[in-house]
XYZ file of C-alpha atoms in Angstrom:
736
model
C 0.013 0.315 0.031
C 1.103 3.370 -0.586
C -0.200 6.919 -0.629
C -0.673 9.488 -3.409
C 1.813 11.877 -3.318
C -0.645 15.055 -2.460
C -1.190 12.798 1.006
C 2.568 12.500 1.548
C 2.781 16.311 2.607
C 0.722 15.560 5.603
C 3.410 14.464 7.427
C 5.727 16.567 8.516
C 3.672 19.754 7.961
C 4.147 22.226 10.579
C 0.308 21.658 11.513
C -1.036 23.625 13.708
C -1.800 21.374 17.124
C -5.715 19.446 16.426
C -6.458 20.218 20.277
C -5.739 23.718 20.211
C -8.836 25.141 19.888
C -10.237 23.094 23.384
C -7.077 24.430 24.859
C -6.813 27.814 24.506
C -10.814 28.166 24.503
C -10.829 26.498 28.369
C -12.854 23.740 26.882
C -10.215 20.842 27.244
C -11.047 18.509 30.346
C -8.442 17.865 32.392
C -8.183 15.616 35.176
C -9.446 17.902 37.886
C -12.510 19.464 35.458
C -14.380 16.341 35.706
C -17.250 16.250 38.529
C -20.225 13.715 39.538
C -23.250 13.814 41.531
C -22.479 13.835 45.262
C -18.702 13.862 44.788
C -16.826 14.984 47.916
C -13.174 16.281 48.420
C -10.155 14.669 50.519
C -7.474 16.251 51.769
C -3.732 14.548 52.513
C -2.472 14.949 56.320
C 1.538 14.776 55.746
C 4.331 13.823 58.216
C 6.432 16.467 59.544
C 9.058 14.652 60.177
C 11.868 12.637 58.142
C 12.318 9.783 59.893
C 10.920 7.610 63.312
C 7.521 6.642 63.813
C 3.858 7.820 65.041
C 3.644 7.382 68.568
C 0.005 8.677 68.602
C -2.365 10.218 66.333
C -5.603 11.830 67.311
C -7.866 12.359 64.681
C -11.286 13.129 66.484
C -11.279 16.912 66.264
C -11.237 16.546 62.398
C -13.909 13.571 62.577
C -16.119 16.073 64.411
C -15.341 18.971 61.985
C -18.255 20.356 60.072
C -18.731 18.367 56.307
C -16.323 15.537 57.354
C -17.015 12.173 56.237
C -13.721 10.162 57.181
C -10.591 10.768 58.212
C -8.583 7.374 57.189
C -4.926 6.986 59.170
C -2.776 3.445 59.307
C -4.960 2.599 62.481
C -8.243 2.236 60.074
C -6.660 1.913 56.867
C -6.964 -1.552 55.228
C -3.900 -3.875 54.340
C -2.817 -3.035 51.029
C -1.078 -4.729 48.668
C 1.899 -2.940 46.894
C 1.606 -2.412 43.578
C 3.038 -4.724 40.677
C 6.296 -4.256 38.533
C 6.149 -2.227 35.938
C 8.431 -1.364 32.658
C 10.013 1.326 34.544
C 10.584 -0.737 37.907
C 8.726 -1.261 40.901
C 5.580 0.380 41.935
C 6.079 2.729 44.953
C 5.090 1.545 48.482
C 1.278 1.135 49.062
C 0.302 4.100 52.050
C -0.509 4.513 55.595
C 0.467 0.442 56.030
C 2.160 0.895 59.562
C 3.607 3.338 61.879
C 7.046 4.020 60.479
C 8.269 7.243 58.610
C 10.547 7.311 55.987
C 10.451 10.857 54.800
C 8.865 13.916 55.070
C 5.539 14.761 53.786
C 5.004 11.302 53.496
C 0.868 10.815 53.872
C -0.082 9.919 57.617
C -3.848 10.565 57.145
C -6.523 11.328 54.397
C -9.352 13.292 55.381
C -12.822 13.303 53.210
C -15.344 16.192 53.445
C -18.051 17.442 51.190
C -16.158 20.518 50.300
C -12.608 21.308 49.822
C -12.430 23.497 52.121
C -13.856 21.779 54.773
C -11.535 18.622 53.910
C -8.204 20.843 54.447
C -9.533 22.548 57.717
C -10.272 19.359 59.408
C -6.749 17.948 57.885
C -5.125 20.515 59.913
C -6.744 19.538 63.218
C -5.158 16.035 63.037
C -2.653 15.471 65.568
C 0.195 13.773 65.061
C 2.566 12.661 68.036
C 6.031 11.401 66.292
C 9.114 9.441 67.987
C 11.481 10.504 65.888
C 14.920 9.191 64.750
C 17.780 10.663 62.703
C 17.049 11.079 59.104
C 19.832 10.597 56.541
C 19.378 13.099 53.977
C 22.907 13.488 52.656
C 23.858 10.842 49.702
C 27.502 10.521 50.718
C 26.381 9.847 54.253
C 28.360 7.247 55.457
C 25.901 5.560 57.204
C 23.490 5.317 54.199
C 22.718 1.771 52.954
C 24.852 1.694 49.325
C 23.211 -0.394 46.473
C 26.197 -1.326 44.366
C 25.231 -1.771 40.287
C 21.779 -1.689 41.285
C 20.617 -2.697 37.972
C 23.344 -4.764 36.577
C 24.092 -2.155 33.745
C 27.745 -0.961 34.750
C 30.386 -1.720 32.144
C 33.888 -2.311 31.676
C 35.951 -2.325 28.387
C 39.836 -2.267 27.736
C 42.653 -1.379 30.656
C 41.607 1.911 32.102
C 44.504 2.122 34.545
C 46.945 1.525 31.493
C 44.640 3.836 29.287
C 45.690 6.582 32.133
C 49.174 5.618 32.466
C 49.618 5.963 28.570
C 47.921 9.378 28.496
C 49.503 12.944 27.934
C 47.405 14.548 29.889
C 44.522 13.725 32.307
C 41.646 16.068 33.430
C 39.227 14.505 36.641
C 36.756 16.180 38.359
C 34.001 15.892 40.924
C 30.348 17.019 39.615
C 27.521 17.411 41.563
C 23.780 17.998 40.660
C 21.065 18.935 42.884
C 17.305 17.272 43.472
C 14.965 18.878 41.165
C 11.350 19.037 41.112
C 8.965 18.049 38.052
C 6.608 20.843 39.027
C 4.381 20.651 35.752
C 2.097 23.850 35.923
C -1.524 21.894 36.410
C -1.287 20.169 39.987
C -1.772 16.486 39.992
C -5.226 15.018 40.443
C -7.185 12.318 41.233
C -11.064 11.626 40.661
C -12.353 7.833 41.935
C -15.884 6.604 41.593
C -17.001 3.440 42.577
C -19.983 1.434 40.942
C -20.142 -1.972 43.265
C -17.012 -3.641 42.382
C -16.172 -1.494 39.271
C -13.987 1.543 39.340
C -13.622 4.599 36.948
C -10.437 6.923 37.511
C -9.631 10.285 36.157
C -5.885 10.943 37.357
C -2.988 12.802 36.132
C -1.043 10.202 34.132
C 1.177 9.684 31.425
C 0.091 5.420 31.127
C -3.457 4.729 31.931
C -2.837 1.170 31.449
C -0.364 1.480 34.295
C -2.776 3.307 36.799
C -5.379 0.442 35.775
C -2.782 -2.721 36.163
C -1.633 -1.056 39.379
C -5.207 -0.297 41.428
C -6.314 -3.830 40.060
C -3.652 -5.438 42.108
C -3.831 -3.034 44.809
C -7.685 -3.633 45.346
C -7.593 -7.544 44.201
C -10.333 -6.752 41.785
C -10.227 -7.455 37.977
C -8.523 -5.102 35.170
C -11.871 -5.005 33.501
C -13.450 -3.914 35.954
C -11.736 -0.030 36.357
C -11.369 2.228 33.643
C -8.923 4.890 33.367
C -9.123 8.394 31.670
C -6.756 11.147 31.258
C -7.391 12.790 27.800
C -5.741 15.863 28.835
C -3.069 16.133 31.361
C -1.665 19.357 32.493
C 2.307 18.331 31.865
C 4.229 16.164 33.755
C 7.574 15.984 32.817
C 7.689 12.190 34.372
C 5.773 12.698 37.508
C 2.695 10.827 36.130
C 4.730 7.947 34.827
C 4.156 6.153 38.448
C 0.894 5.573 40.573
C 1.478 7.422 43.798
C 0.013 7.232 47.037
C -2.374 9.796 46.424
C -4.031 8.114 43.396
C -4.237 4.777 46.125
C -5.437 6.927 48.713
C -8.180 8.416 46.907
C -9.428 5.184 45.302
C -9.302 3.904 49.076
C -11.117 6.918 50.275
C -14.259 6.493 47.764
C -14.363 3.097 48.423
C -15.133 3.713 52.230
C -17.085 6.618 51.842
C -19.381 5.268 49.205
C -19.076 9.009 47.231
C -17.217 10.008 43.852
C -13.856 11.497 45.840
C -11.595 14.241 44.299
C -8.519 14.968 45.777
C -6.022 17.934 44.502
C -2.339 17.725 45.634
C -1.502 21.032 47.164
C 2.168 22.762 45.554
C 4.314 21.639 48.266
C 2.354 18.485 48.429
C 3.855 18.236 44.759
C 7.207 18.480 45.947
C 6.936 14.964 48.294
C 4.596 13.263 46.490
C 5.067 12.561 42.619
C 8.687 11.742 42.242
C 11.856 14.110 41.812
C 14.828 14.046 40.252
C 17.463 12.652 42.161
C 20.671 14.528 43.010
C 23.865 12.924 42.283
C 27.646 13.277 43.079
C 29.762 11.906 40.283
C 33.736 11.619 39.735
C 35.053 11.382 35.955
C 38.525 10.825 34.618
C 39.538 11.160 31.454
C 43.195 10.483 29.928
C 43.574 11.785 26.075
C 47.019 12.103 23.842
C 48.646 15.065 23.022
C 47.421 14.477 19.588
C 43.772 14.441 21.171
C 42.835 11.117 20.878
C 40.869 9.671 23.821
C 42.756 6.718 25.454
C 40.524 6.073 28.804
C 37.311 7.367 30.464
C 36.368 6.452 34.159
C 33.018 7.449 35.187
C 31.394 7.028 38.680
C 28.259 8.178 39.706
C 26.164 7.883 43.365
C 22.323 9.131 43.462
C 19.802 9.153 46.290
C 17.090 6.358 46.309
C 14.242 6.587 48.550
C 14.060 4.286 51.853
C 11.772 1.479 50.349
C 11.671 1.968 46.834
C 13.680 1.914 43.375
C 14.445 4.584 40.856
C 16.441 3.873 37.232
C 18.943 6.647 37.216
C 22.282 5.192 35.742
C 23.896 8.513 35.504
C 27.047 6.872 34.385
C 25.882 4.980 31.442
C 26.146 7.495 28.978
C 29.480 7.569 29.001
C 30.091 4.273 27.709
C 28.522 4.452 24.356
C 29.369 8.275 23.596
C 32.920 8.545 22.174
C 35.663 6.213 20.520
C 37.877 5.406 23.638
C 39.469 2.027 23.784
C 38.999 1.922 27.881
C 36.155 3.130 29.657
C 34.865 2.025 32.722
C 31.366 3.853 34.413
C 29.935 2.042 37.793
C 27.057 3.532 39.483
C 25.605 3.537 43.032
C 22.898 4.652 44.633
C 22.483 5.825 48.589
C 19.315 5.069 51.120
C 18.029 7.946 52.663
C 15.077 9.602 54.147
C 13.810 11.488 51.071
C 10.444 11.293 49.336
C 10.683 8.668 46.023
C 12.659 9.895 43.398
C 11.228 9.044 39.968
C 11.925 10.135 36.809
C 12.451 14.119 35.106
C 13.080 15.017 31.751
C 15.886 13.387 30.538
C 16.795 10.838 33.523
C 20.066 9.980 34.121
C 21.360 11.684 30.791
C 20.221 14.805 32.143
C 22.908 14.496 35.091
C 25.439 12.787 33.422
C 25.873 14.347 30.358
C 26.372 17.449 32.435
C 29.765 15.952 33.966
C 30.784 14.140 30.673
C 30.681 17.053 28.428
C 31.935 19.529 30.799
C 34.974 16.887 31.566
C 35.161 16.383 27.585
C 35.819 20.081 27.083
C 38.267 20.186 30.338
C 40.175 17.421 28.025
C 39.933 19.442 25.001
C 41.106 22.559 26.372
C 44.380 20.589 28.229
C 45.742 19.435 25.011
C 44.527 23.175 22.933
C 42.308 21.789 20.609
C 39.109 22.957 19.849
C 36.053 21.224 21.593
C 33.902 20.739 18.366
C 37.489 19.766 16.799
C 38.599 17.172 19.923
C 34.710 15.768 19.366
C 34.909 15.054 15.838
C 38.293 13.264 16.435
C 36.884 11.286 18.776
C 33.371 10.464 16.894
C 32.363 6.791 17.399
C 30.288 5.529 14.134
C 29.760 2.047 15.982
C 28.042 1.433 19.225
C 31.265 1.124 21.187
C 29.699 -1.800 23.699
C 27.818 -3.966 21.080
C 30.333 -2.994 18.321
C 27.360 -2.711 15.884
C 26.833 0.310 13.629
C 23.918 2.401 14.447
C 20.784 1.986 12.907
C 21.349 5.941 12.184
C 23.135 8.450 13.232
C 23.962 12.058 12.064
C 25.610 13.302 15.363
C 28.528 14.874 12.704
C 26.292 16.492 10.515
C 24.840 18.257 13.864
C 28.015 19.166 14.610
C 29.005 20.796 11.542
C 25.561 22.421 10.519
C 24.956 23.438 13.864
C 28.045 25.170 14.455
C 27.530 26.741 10.867
C 24.413 28.097 12.336
C 25.607 29.231 15.437
C 28.845 30.841 14.140
C 31.484 28.699 16.047
C 34.512 29.853 13.850
C 33.753 33.451 15.499
C 35.191 31.751 18.726
C 38.479 33.009 19.928
C 40.179 29.751 21.724
C 41.743 32.224 24.842
C 39.305 32.398 27.848
C 38.310 35.752 28.271
C 39.150 36.624 24.918
C 35.578 37.940 23.688
C 33.925 40.806 24.806
C 31.245 43.396 24.835
C 31.778 46.159 26.746
C 31.859 45.067 30.449
C 29.809 41.746 29.608
C 32.633 38.675 29.433
C 31.286 36.763 26.350
C 32.108 32.966 26.175
C 30.911 30.159 23.843
C 30.123 26.387 24.514
C 28.861 23.077 23.108
C 28.174 19.916 24.124
C 27.637 16.434 22.019
C 24.300 14.673 23.088
C 22.995 11.317 22.628
C 19.657 9.900 24.081
C 19.089 6.009 24.491
C 16.808 4.539 22.175
C 13.829 2.876 24.007
C 10.629 1.413 22.703
C 8.190 -0.983 24.367
C 5.013 -2.831 22.175
C 1.779 -0.877 21.478
C -1.252 -1.329 20.104
C -3.677 1.066 18.183
C -6.978 0.518 16.446
C -8.280 2.321 13.274
C -11.927 2.416 12.029
C -13.281 4.215 8.878
C -16.868 5.295 8.941
C -19.628 5.266 5.963
C -19.319 8.888 5.821
C -15.727 8.665 5.023
C -14.273 9.704 8.204
C -11.611 7.822 10.462
C -11.438 7.050 14.126
C -8.242 6.336 15.666
C -7.778 5.363 18.854
C -5.129 4.105 21.808
C -4.605 4.308 25.339
C -1.642 6.945 25.318
C -1.590 10.363 26.880
C -0.967 13.476 25.446
C 1.153 15.531 27.596
C 2.035 18.678 25.751
C 4.051 16.722 23.183
C 1.805 16.949 20.108
C 1.004 13.269 20.322
C -2.997 14.277 19.275
C -1.780 16.366 16.590
C 0.759 13.929 14.748
C -1.115 10.444 15.014
C -3.929 12.512 13.350
C -1.466 13.327 10.616
C -0.254 10.431 10.523
C -3.223 8.606 10.300
C -4.613 11.102 7.173
C -1.388 10.494 5.290
C -1.954 6.426 5.595
C -5.255 6.371 4.790
C -5.418 8.786 2.266
C -7.554 11.440 3.862
C -7.736 15.494 4.844
C -6.663 15.784 8.359
C -10.071 17.017 9.287
C -11.380 13.460 8.631
C -9.282 11.784 10.994
C -10.112 11.644 14.544
C -7.913 10.402 17.028
C -8.571 9.814 20.712
C -6.576 8.669 23.476
C -6.155 8.878 27.095
C -8.986 5.690 27.911
C -7.572 2.414 29.251
C -10.522 0.897 27.408
C -8.772 1.388 24.500
C -5.838 -0.785 23.014
C -2.721 -1.041 25.215
C -0.254 2.015 25.088
C 2.875 2.572 26.921
C 3.917 5.414 28.961
C 4.165 9.011 27.277
C 7.871 8.783 28.631
C 11.261 7.764 27.350
C 11.202 9.355 24.032
C 9.571 6.363 23.101
C 5.705 6.848 22.492
C 6.014 8.109 19.217
C 7.631 5.425 17.327
C 5.611 2.867 19.387
C 2.429 4.389 19.034
C 3.125 5.436 15.038
C 4.387 1.596 14.284
C 1.110 0.578 15.817
C -0.820 3.042 13.917
C 1.079 2.257 10.589
C 0.418 -1.698 11.099
C -3.032 -0.902 12.043
C -3.797 1.258 8.923
C -2.300 -1.612 6.158
C -4.820 -3.990 8.406
C -7.949 -2.093 7.612
C -6.784 -1.622 3.736
C -6.668 -5.253 3.488
C -9.850 -5.358 5.561
C -11.565 -3.495 2.550
C -9.798 -5.559 -0.100
C -10.771 -8.482 1.619
C -14.325 -6.977 0.890
C -14.417 -6.481 -2.545
C -11.874 -9.410 -3.415
C -14.868 -11.146 -5.434
C -17.145 -8.218 -5.861
C -18.045 -7.751 -9.681
C -18.635 -3.970 -8.916
C -15.489 -3.284 -7.701
C -12.671 -2.201 -9.732
C -10.516 -3.090 -6.730
C -11.519 -6.847 -7.360
C -8.675 -9.020 -6.824
C -6.041 -6.193 -5.919
C -3.824 -7.116 -3.237
C -2.075 -4.569 -0.569
C 0.768 -3.973 -2.615
C -1.525 -3.187 -5.796
C -3.174 0.060 -4.312
C -2.770 3.547 -3.163
C -4.364 5.689 -0.901
C -5.471 8.869 -1.666
C -8.737 11.418 -1.668
C -10.586 9.144 0.535
C -10.325 6.190 -1.756
C -8.228 2.978 -3.017
C -6.672 3.068 -6.202
C -4.861 0.639 -8.683
C -1.834 2.156 -8.570
C -1.014 0.813 -11.879
C -4.228 2.188 -12.959
C -5.167 5.674 -11.082
C -8.634 5.432 -12.979
C -9.463 2.171 -11.619
C -10.635 3.154 -7.690
C -13.426 3.563 -5.598
C -13.991 5.403 -2.169
C -14.139 3.779 1.355
C -17.546 5.374 1.144
C -18.808 3.215 -1.671
C -17.475 -0.088 -0.467
C -19.070 0.392 2.978
C -22.075 1.511 1.491
C -22.311 -1.272 -1.235
C -21.892 -3.762 1.308
C -24.333 -2.351 3.898
C -21.759 -1.496 6.637
C -21.416 1.261 8.780
C -17.388 0.899 9.582
C -14.740 -1.219 8.846
C -11.616 -1.168 11.977
C -8.813 -2.926 12.490
C -5.454 -3.611 15.293
C -2.259 -3.117 14.743
C 0.625 -3.559 17.012
C 4.358 -2.828 16.772
C 7.370 -4.259 18.303
C 10.309 -3.008 18.926
C 13.219 -3.674 16.759
C 16.142 -5.780 18.277
C 19.884 -5.144 17.670
C 21.042 -8.715 17.052
C 17.956 -9.507 14.436
C 19.013 -5.691 12.906
C 22.653 -6.268 12.905
C 22.595 -2.557 13.978
C 22.333 -0.847 17.135
C 18.768 0.640 17.257
C 20.049 4.272 17.910
C 17.994 7.052 19.315
C 18.334 10.572 18.833
C 21.921 12.462 18.882
C 22.110 16.629 18.827
C 24.553 19.103 19.296
C 24.136 21.988 21.605
C 25.782 25.172 21.257
C 24.949 28.426 23.905
C 26.658 31.988 24.086
C 26.759 33.093 27.220
C 27.532 37.023 28.890
C 28.551 37.725 32.348
C 29.338 40.751 34.024
C 32.490 39.840 36.323
C 31.625 42.787 38.469
C 28.281 41.528 39.715
C 28.078 37.824 39.131
C 25.457 38.075 36.837
C 24.886 35.373 34.010
C 22.785 35.405 31.108
C 22.134 33.162 28.265
C 21.904 34.751 25.361
C 21.511 32.504 22.168
C 21.379 28.659 21.823
C 21.086 26.488 19.073
C 20.347 22.988 18.863
C 20.846 20.802 16.097
C 18.965 17.174 16.161
C 19.133 13.964 14.744
C 15.400 13.009 15.270
C 15.149 10.763 12.448
C 11.815 11.357 10.635
C 9.973 14.315 11.899
C 6.304 14.035 11.707
C 5.406 17.285 12.829
C 8.002 20.410 12.807
C 6.079 22.558 14.373
C 5.508 20.501 17.576
C 8.604 18.779 17.108
C 10.868 21.991 17.419
C 8.555 22.936 19.970
C 9.918 19.911 22.445
C 13.365 20.947 21.514
C 12.670 24.512 22.664
C 11.021 23.367 25.874
C 13.642 20.922 26.753
C 16.297 23.959 25.939
C 14.248 26.032 28.000
C 14.560 23.145 31.045
C 17.966 22.688 30.707
C 18.805 26.143 30.881
C 16.132 26.068 34.341
C 18.466 22.882 35.611
C 21.882 24.811 34.401
C 20.887 28.433 36.518
C 17.933 27.932 38.847
C 16.479 24.570 39.953
C 17.180 23.389 43.292
C 15.106 21.473 45.327
C 16.433 22.473 49.065
C 15.955 19.994 51.868
C 16.743 21.495 55.543
C 19.237 19.129 56.678
C 17.972 19.119 59.937
C 14.397 18.018 59.688
C 14.061 16.587 55.933
C 11.504 19.511 55.244
C 11.480 20.838 51.504
C 12.215 24.341 52.605
C 11.304 25.924 49.079
C 8.302 23.825 48.042
C 6.138 26.993 46.493
C 6.863 28.526 43.029
C 7.720 31.683 44.687
C 10.731 29.763 46.074
C 11.679 27.432 43.916
C 13.335 29.042 40.780
C 12.500 28.284 37.365
C 13.041 31.113 34.116
C 10.815 33.124 33.287
C 10.619 35.031 29.900
C 13.231 37.393 30.460
C 15.725 34.773 30.872
C 14.884 32.599 27.651
C 17.211 33.339 24.697
C 16.416 33.443 20.904
C 16.654 29.983 20.295
C 17.130 27.889 16.921
C 16.567 24.324 15.910
C 18.026 22.145 12.935
C 17.050 19.028 12.780
C 19.540 16.502 10.954
C 20.035 13.246 9.260
C 17.283 11.055 7.870
C 14.646 8.896 8.561
C 15.849 5.511 10.808
C 15.689 2.220 8.691
C 14.876 0.433 11.933
C 11.393 0.947 11.880
C 8.651 1.476 9.566
C 8.303 5.476 10.425
C 11.841 5.770 10.746
C 11.022 8.273 13.985
C 13.286 8.785 17.104
C 11.877 10.646 20.041
C 12.488 13.898 20.373
C 11.001 14.586 23.811
C 14.043 14.289 25.732
C 17.131 15.139 23.868
C 15.908 18.810 23.877
C 17.372 19.246 27.799
C 20.163 17.405 27.478
C 23.518 18.966 26.979
C 22.363 22.433 27.870
C 23.894 22.618 31.348
C 27.152 21.466 29.921
C 27.067 23.733 27.049
C 26.280 26.223 29.636
C 29.322 25.429 31.769
C 31.754 25.156 28.755
C 30.530 28.488 27.506
C 31.191 30.078 31.414
C 34.664 28.538 31.374
C 35.498 30.123 27.933
C 34.495 33.595 29.072
C 36.115 33.472 32.620
C 38.603 30.697 32.823
C 36.729 29.134 35.647
C 35.268 25.792 35.660
C 32.446 25.332 37.326
C 31.410 21.682 38.436
C 27.987 22.400 40.733
C 24.458 22.851 39.317
C 22.847 25.045 39.274
C 25.692 28.028 38.424
C 24.787 30.899 41.058
C 26.464 34.119 41.164
C 28.389 33.284 44.199
C 30.475 30.898 42.109
C 31.136 33.511 39.949
C 32.183 36.678 41.667
């Protein structure tokens, strides 16, 4: 099956978001916009210590407060199963199962009342007496339990010690990154409504099927009895990838009071309830010859993890595959601390690890007097260094050259502090970037109706990445329909299975499933007319036809065809549907290493040395994202990721009080993020070609926009000032 030339232009075009009218008019239904007759409200009570036990909890005043239906504590909560293992690791521990306190803000009670105001007032009346113990809060605390190689991903190749012995120059440093908190603008919310043993949930999730599967295991009911809805989600950045305690407690409360229950987290609770990027301490050492050849890389990382939870964050792993180097060692550890459960935040692991690696690479280039771009090109790897296989596609070299040209890298003078504009020091910095390939199986269903419209659905979510739009475009192209004749729905666990919106894997997985579904649908139509003497498509197979203008044509005779509508009408059918599945490619079957996205980041900074003021004034991102389905939404992802990278580099730090474990800046008034004045001119270039590893040739671009920005800014600071800063965020005091 092929598509006509006119339809091919649908994909790749910078189409406006199809859901934009709903969003800009306030009509898009987010989870906390839903309501049910008789719905009541819940509020959480969080622990005010980080470690210890509950000695006594008195809920009597809360229970007697106006409008209160119930107060649930560990003394009254039923025994709950922990959620199941997921593709992203174990579920968080079940809430309120005993008197132990493992982190500040841990839910110790949930209050349900007729109104939100009544629930929050009653929550303030719950009195808790604690038996505190000393909390472990420092990732380098020698008392902390250390998990060594927690994911079995440590790497070793060659002889690292011999490599350093042979090096003409060795650079090494200690790099630190702080906790960051995801903080989507929309507060995360859950509504739960029971109908007998059936449960309907509206949730701020990036993965409806995971919520369904987890609640089924926790409450011991069939998955078929649970429906999870998330047609619109107010951002996530990874916060919606797990089933957090507040979702479980909302379902529990709804079952207890026999009313639908809504729970909306407060902003401070967002800092303790839905994950965060864990802090890290990294030691990196690089050996290089006088000619600029890498001979040894050693990368050690330790990051924080909660007491009874697990988070996938191998910060050193990217160093194993980034460059040609014969001797490489990467090691990761985790320290168990009394902190809220960490979780994925945009570009998990790579966001931290790339900062250390790319700053150290820059330092190595400086040590041998080589231009940072030339150094990276000299150590470029055409094959996956661990697997020894060529990449399925890699246009990083093109990213380097085109990005440098667009940025004007040739204007950079090599000496530190050599570029000025009046009182401002000017620095140019860059970083090379890769993001791992990630894809899991996915399903989609497509129907064509008698009116000639198509209805496509899958239980995915769109957290602002453009899934609604690009899947509408793709279906329109594959079926040869106009955009306005295609409807794409998502965010419903009753739809065909879809994985999470995260890891830069959804577009590829869902797009390939949709590609298969549309192919199967064409086969269904051809099967119907196989023996139909009235059809000009009689006896045609999928390879014989082309789609376009709402019709199927014989490819070798364009005048011999008929519309989907004609076929359905003649055979008395209202619609025909077909399903499609996608399975991620495997390197050994391809004979190539499956490639994620690659990119080169270039930034300009200006620094006032007298005041320590730092401004990022330009940024260029050159990205190999494979086939780009919508240039506008893809570029928007890179721009948003770049803003996130600037935020990581200059602003974000979740501050934990070392004495109590309290998050000290858990509001938007105290937790700094960029505003418009902090965001520079940005340019995005897409490089490369479709990746032949999949039918669509796409790669994910959601994560790669952030990776490398912090390193490029750090490298630009060094170029401007001669100072090598190794701790994020970069602050005024570090520059004075």
